[in-house]
Short mmCIF file of C-alpha atoms in Angstrom, two decimals:
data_model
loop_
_atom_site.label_atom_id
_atom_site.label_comp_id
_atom_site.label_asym_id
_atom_site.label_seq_id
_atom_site.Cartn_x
_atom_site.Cartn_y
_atom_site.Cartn_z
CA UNK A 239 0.00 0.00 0.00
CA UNK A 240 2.98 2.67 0.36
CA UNK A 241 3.94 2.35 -3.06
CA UNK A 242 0.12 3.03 -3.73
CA UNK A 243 0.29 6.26 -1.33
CA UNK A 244 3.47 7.56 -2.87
CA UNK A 245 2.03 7.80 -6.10
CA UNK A 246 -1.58 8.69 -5.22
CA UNK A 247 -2.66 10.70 -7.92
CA UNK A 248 -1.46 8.44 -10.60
CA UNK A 249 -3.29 5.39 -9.18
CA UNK A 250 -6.56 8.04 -8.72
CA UNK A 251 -6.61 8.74 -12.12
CA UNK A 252 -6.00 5.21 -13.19
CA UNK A 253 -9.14 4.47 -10.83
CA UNK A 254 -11.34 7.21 -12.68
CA UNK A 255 -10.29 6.20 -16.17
CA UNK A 256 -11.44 2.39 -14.69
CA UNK A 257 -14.88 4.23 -13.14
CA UNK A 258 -15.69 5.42 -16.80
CA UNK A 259 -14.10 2.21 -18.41
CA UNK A 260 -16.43 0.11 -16.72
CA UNK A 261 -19.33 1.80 -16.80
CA UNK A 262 -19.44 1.99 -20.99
CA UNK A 263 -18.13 -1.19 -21.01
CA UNK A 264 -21.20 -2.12 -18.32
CA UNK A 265 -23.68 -0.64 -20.94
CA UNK A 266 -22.02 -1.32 -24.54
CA UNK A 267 -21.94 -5.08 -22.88
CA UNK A 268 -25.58 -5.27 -22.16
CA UNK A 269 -26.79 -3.44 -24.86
CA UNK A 270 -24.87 -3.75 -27.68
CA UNK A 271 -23.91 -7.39 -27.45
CA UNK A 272 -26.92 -8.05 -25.03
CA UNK A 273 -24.93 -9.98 -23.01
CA UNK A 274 -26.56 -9.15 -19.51
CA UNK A 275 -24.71 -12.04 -17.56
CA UNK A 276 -21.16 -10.26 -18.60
CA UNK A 277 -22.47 -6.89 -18.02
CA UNK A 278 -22.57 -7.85 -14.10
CA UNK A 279 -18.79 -7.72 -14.45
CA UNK A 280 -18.26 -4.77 -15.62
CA UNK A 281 -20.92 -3.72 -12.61
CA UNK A 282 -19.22 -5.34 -9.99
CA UNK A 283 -15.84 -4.11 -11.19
CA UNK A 284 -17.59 -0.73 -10.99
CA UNK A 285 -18.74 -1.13 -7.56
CA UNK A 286 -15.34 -2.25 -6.18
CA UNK A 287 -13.38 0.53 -7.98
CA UNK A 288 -15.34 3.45 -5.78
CA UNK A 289 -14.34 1.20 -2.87
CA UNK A 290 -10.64 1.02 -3.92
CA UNK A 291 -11.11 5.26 -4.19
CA UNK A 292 -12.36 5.47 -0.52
CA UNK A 293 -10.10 2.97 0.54
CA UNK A 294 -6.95 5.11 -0.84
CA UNK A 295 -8.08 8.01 0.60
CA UNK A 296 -8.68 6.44 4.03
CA UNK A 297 -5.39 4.98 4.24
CA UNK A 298 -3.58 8.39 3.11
CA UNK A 299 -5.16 10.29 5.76
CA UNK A 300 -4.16 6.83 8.19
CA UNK A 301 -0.32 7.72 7.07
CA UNK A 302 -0.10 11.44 6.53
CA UNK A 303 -2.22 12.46 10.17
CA UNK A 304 -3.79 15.29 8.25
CA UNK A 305 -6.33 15.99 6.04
CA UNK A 306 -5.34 17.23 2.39
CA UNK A 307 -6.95 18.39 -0.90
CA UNK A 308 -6.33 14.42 -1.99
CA UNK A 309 -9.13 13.71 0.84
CA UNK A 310 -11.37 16.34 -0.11
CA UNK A 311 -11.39 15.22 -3.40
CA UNK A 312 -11.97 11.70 -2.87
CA UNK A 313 -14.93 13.29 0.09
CA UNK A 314 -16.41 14.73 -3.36
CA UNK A 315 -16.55 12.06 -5.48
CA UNK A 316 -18.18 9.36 -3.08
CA UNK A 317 -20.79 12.23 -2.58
CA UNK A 318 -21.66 12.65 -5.53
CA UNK A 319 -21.75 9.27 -6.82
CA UNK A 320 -24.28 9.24 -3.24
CA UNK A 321 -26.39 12.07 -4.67
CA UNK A 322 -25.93 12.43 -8.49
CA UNK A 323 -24.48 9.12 -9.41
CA UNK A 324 -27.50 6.94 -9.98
CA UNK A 325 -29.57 9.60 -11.51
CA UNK A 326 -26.89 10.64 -13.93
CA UNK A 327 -26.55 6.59 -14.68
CA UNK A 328 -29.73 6.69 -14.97
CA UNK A 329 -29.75 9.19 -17.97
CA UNK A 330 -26.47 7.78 -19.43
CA UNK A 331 -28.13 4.41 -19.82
CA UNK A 332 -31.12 5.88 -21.81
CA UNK A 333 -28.86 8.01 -23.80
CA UNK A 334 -26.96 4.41 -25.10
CA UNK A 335 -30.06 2.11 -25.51
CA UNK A 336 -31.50 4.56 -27.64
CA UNK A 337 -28.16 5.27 -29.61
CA UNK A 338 -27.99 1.38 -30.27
CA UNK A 339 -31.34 1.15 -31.28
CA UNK A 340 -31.12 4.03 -33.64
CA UNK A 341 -27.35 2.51 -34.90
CA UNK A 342 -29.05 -1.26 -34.70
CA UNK A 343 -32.37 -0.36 -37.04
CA UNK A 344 -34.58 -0.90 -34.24
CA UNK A 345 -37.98 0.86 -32.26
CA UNK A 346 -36.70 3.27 -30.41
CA UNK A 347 -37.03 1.94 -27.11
CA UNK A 348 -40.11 3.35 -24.47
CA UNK A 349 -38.05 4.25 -21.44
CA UNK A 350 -39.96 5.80 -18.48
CA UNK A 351 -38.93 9.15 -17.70
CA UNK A 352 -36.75 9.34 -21.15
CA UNK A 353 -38.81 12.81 -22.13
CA UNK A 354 -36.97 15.92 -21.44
CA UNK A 355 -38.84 17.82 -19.12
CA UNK A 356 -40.13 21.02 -19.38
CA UNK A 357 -42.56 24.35 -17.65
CA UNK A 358 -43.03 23.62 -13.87
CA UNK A 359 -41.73 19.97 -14.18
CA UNK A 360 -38.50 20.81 -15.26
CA UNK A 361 -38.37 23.65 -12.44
CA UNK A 362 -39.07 21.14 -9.92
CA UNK A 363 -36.44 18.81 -11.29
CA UNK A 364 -33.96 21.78 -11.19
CA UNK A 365 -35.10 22.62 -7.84
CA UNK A 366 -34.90 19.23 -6.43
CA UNK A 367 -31.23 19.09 -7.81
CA UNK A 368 -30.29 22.48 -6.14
CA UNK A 369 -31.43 20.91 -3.06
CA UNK A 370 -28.90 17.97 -3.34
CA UNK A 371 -26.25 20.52 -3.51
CA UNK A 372 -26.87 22.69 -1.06
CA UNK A 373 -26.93 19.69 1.16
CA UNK A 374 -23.69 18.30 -0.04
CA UNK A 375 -22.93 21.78 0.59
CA UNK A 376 -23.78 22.34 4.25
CA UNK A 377 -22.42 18.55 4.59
CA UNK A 378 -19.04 19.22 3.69
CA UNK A 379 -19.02 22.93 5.83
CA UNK A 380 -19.98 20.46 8.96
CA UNK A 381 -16.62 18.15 8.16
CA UNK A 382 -14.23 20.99 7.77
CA UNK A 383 -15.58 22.53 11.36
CA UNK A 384 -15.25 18.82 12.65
CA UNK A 385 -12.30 18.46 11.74
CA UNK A 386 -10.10 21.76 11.59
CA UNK A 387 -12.29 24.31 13.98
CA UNK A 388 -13.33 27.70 13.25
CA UNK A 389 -10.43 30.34 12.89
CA UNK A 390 -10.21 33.41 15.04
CA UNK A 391 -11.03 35.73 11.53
CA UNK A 392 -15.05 34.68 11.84
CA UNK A 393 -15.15 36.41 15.21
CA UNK A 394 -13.87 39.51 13.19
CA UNK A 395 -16.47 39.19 10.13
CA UNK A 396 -17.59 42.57 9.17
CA UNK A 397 -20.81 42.08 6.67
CA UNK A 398 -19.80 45.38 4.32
CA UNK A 399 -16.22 44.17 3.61
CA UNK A 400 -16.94 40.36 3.85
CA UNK A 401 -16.94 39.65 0.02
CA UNK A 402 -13.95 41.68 -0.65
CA UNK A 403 -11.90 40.03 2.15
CA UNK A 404 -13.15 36.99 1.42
CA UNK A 405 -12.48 36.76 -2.32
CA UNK A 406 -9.67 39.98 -3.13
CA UNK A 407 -7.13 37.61 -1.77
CA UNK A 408 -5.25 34.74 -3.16
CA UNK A 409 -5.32 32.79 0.80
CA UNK A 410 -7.86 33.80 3.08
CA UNK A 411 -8.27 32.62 6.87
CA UNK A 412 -12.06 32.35 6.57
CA UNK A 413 -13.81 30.31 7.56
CA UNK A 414 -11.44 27.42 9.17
CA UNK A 415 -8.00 26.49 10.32
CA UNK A 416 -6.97 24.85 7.21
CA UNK A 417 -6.36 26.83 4.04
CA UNK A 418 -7.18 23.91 1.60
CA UNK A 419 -10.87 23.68 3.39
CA UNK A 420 -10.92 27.55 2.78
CA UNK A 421 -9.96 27.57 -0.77
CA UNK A 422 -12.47 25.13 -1.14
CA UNK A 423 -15.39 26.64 0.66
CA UNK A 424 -15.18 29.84 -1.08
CA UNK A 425 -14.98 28.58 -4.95
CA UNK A 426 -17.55 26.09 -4.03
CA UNK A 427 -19.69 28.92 -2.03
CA UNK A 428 -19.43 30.79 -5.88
CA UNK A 429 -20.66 27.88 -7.68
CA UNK A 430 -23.37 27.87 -5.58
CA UNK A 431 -24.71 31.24 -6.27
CA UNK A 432 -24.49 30.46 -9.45
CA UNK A 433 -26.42 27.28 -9.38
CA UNK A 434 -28.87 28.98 -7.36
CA UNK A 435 -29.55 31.60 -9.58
CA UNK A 436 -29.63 29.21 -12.70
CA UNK A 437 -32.05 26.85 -11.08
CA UNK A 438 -34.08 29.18 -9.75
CA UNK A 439 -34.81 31.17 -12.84
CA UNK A 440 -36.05 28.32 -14.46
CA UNK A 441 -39.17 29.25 -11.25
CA UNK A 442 -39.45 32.18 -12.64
CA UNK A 443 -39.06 31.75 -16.59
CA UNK A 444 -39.80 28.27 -17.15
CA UNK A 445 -38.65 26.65 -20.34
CA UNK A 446 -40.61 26.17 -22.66
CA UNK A 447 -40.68 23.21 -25.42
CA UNK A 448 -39.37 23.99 -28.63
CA UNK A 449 -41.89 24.09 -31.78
CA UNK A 450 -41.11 22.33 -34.47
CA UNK A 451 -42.51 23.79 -37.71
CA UNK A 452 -45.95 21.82 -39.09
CA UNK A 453 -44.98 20.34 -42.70
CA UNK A 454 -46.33 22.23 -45.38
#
């Protein structure tokens, strides 16, 4: 395992490239070839490799007696393969059994849920999925106070200068003792906003379906 740890980011790109790997193989498999026994492989395989991911990151944090970025990275991607990941499989899997029937001459198939969405259900889609991360959100601001503490700069917040202090430098001491953690908190806090105000103004303008012109 130390020859794992001292080349970490190799072996957790190696384990990304086997994530995605797997997962067309997983669907090209059953699909394509329709063989759905094999295709279990490829699903187990998939399966193990996010345990191999947490498992790496565990044991790094086991030798090293700190928390890192290499941590917080792995945190991210076992959340959202918690949140996102089966949804966005989900999708992915419609997307290819309709590409092989279209490539295979066949019906395309009737998959439940396979219609975009759009007016007040897509809203409520976009809504439910701003939920998700602000929760992942709020989730990860409760580990970094876990595990590093608030820093003496929060007691010194001052609401008309927050944003500039908070952003106008290239390290900032807000919100926690760890300057990874506040890197992190504040580029994620601006993705955020934006998600917010993206998902949001689907509320407000909802989008609409697309006409497509009558024939003639």
């Amino acid at each position: 395992m130390d020859f794992v740890l001292e080349h970490k980011w190799v072996f957790l790109i190696l384990a990304e490239t086997v994530f995605w790997v797997s997962t067309l193989s997983f669907l090209v498999v059953r699909y394509w070839f329709n063989l759905k026994k094999l295709s279990i492989a490829f699903f187990v395989l998939f399966l193990l490799n996010d345990l191999w991911i947490a498992a790496m990151g565990y044991f790094d944090y086991l030798r090293t007696e700190k928390f890192s970025s290499y941590q917080i990275i792995i945190l991210i991607v076992i959340a959202y393969a918690f949140l996102y990941g089966k949804s966005d499989f989900q999708k992915l899997d419609r997307f290819i059994q309709r590409k092989v029937a279209k490539m295979r001459g066949l019906p395309e198939p009737d998959l439940p849920d396979s219609k975009p969405l759009y007016g007040m259900q897509h809203a409520k889609q976009e809504r439910k999925n701003l939920y998700k991360h602000i929760f992942l959100f709020i989730t990860a601001q409760c580990v970094f106070l876990l595990l590093f503490g608030l820093s003496d700069a929060v007691s010194s917040i001052q609401i008309d200068t927050f944003l500039k202090d908070w952003y106008d430098t290239t390290d900032t001491d807000l919100f926690y003792k760890n300057d990874v953690a506040n890197n992190i908190t504040r580029i994620w806090a601006l993705i955020l906003a934006i998600d917010i105000v993206v998902s949001l103004s689907y509320t407000i303008a909802p989008k609409k379906e697309k006409k497509t012109a009558s024939a003639a």
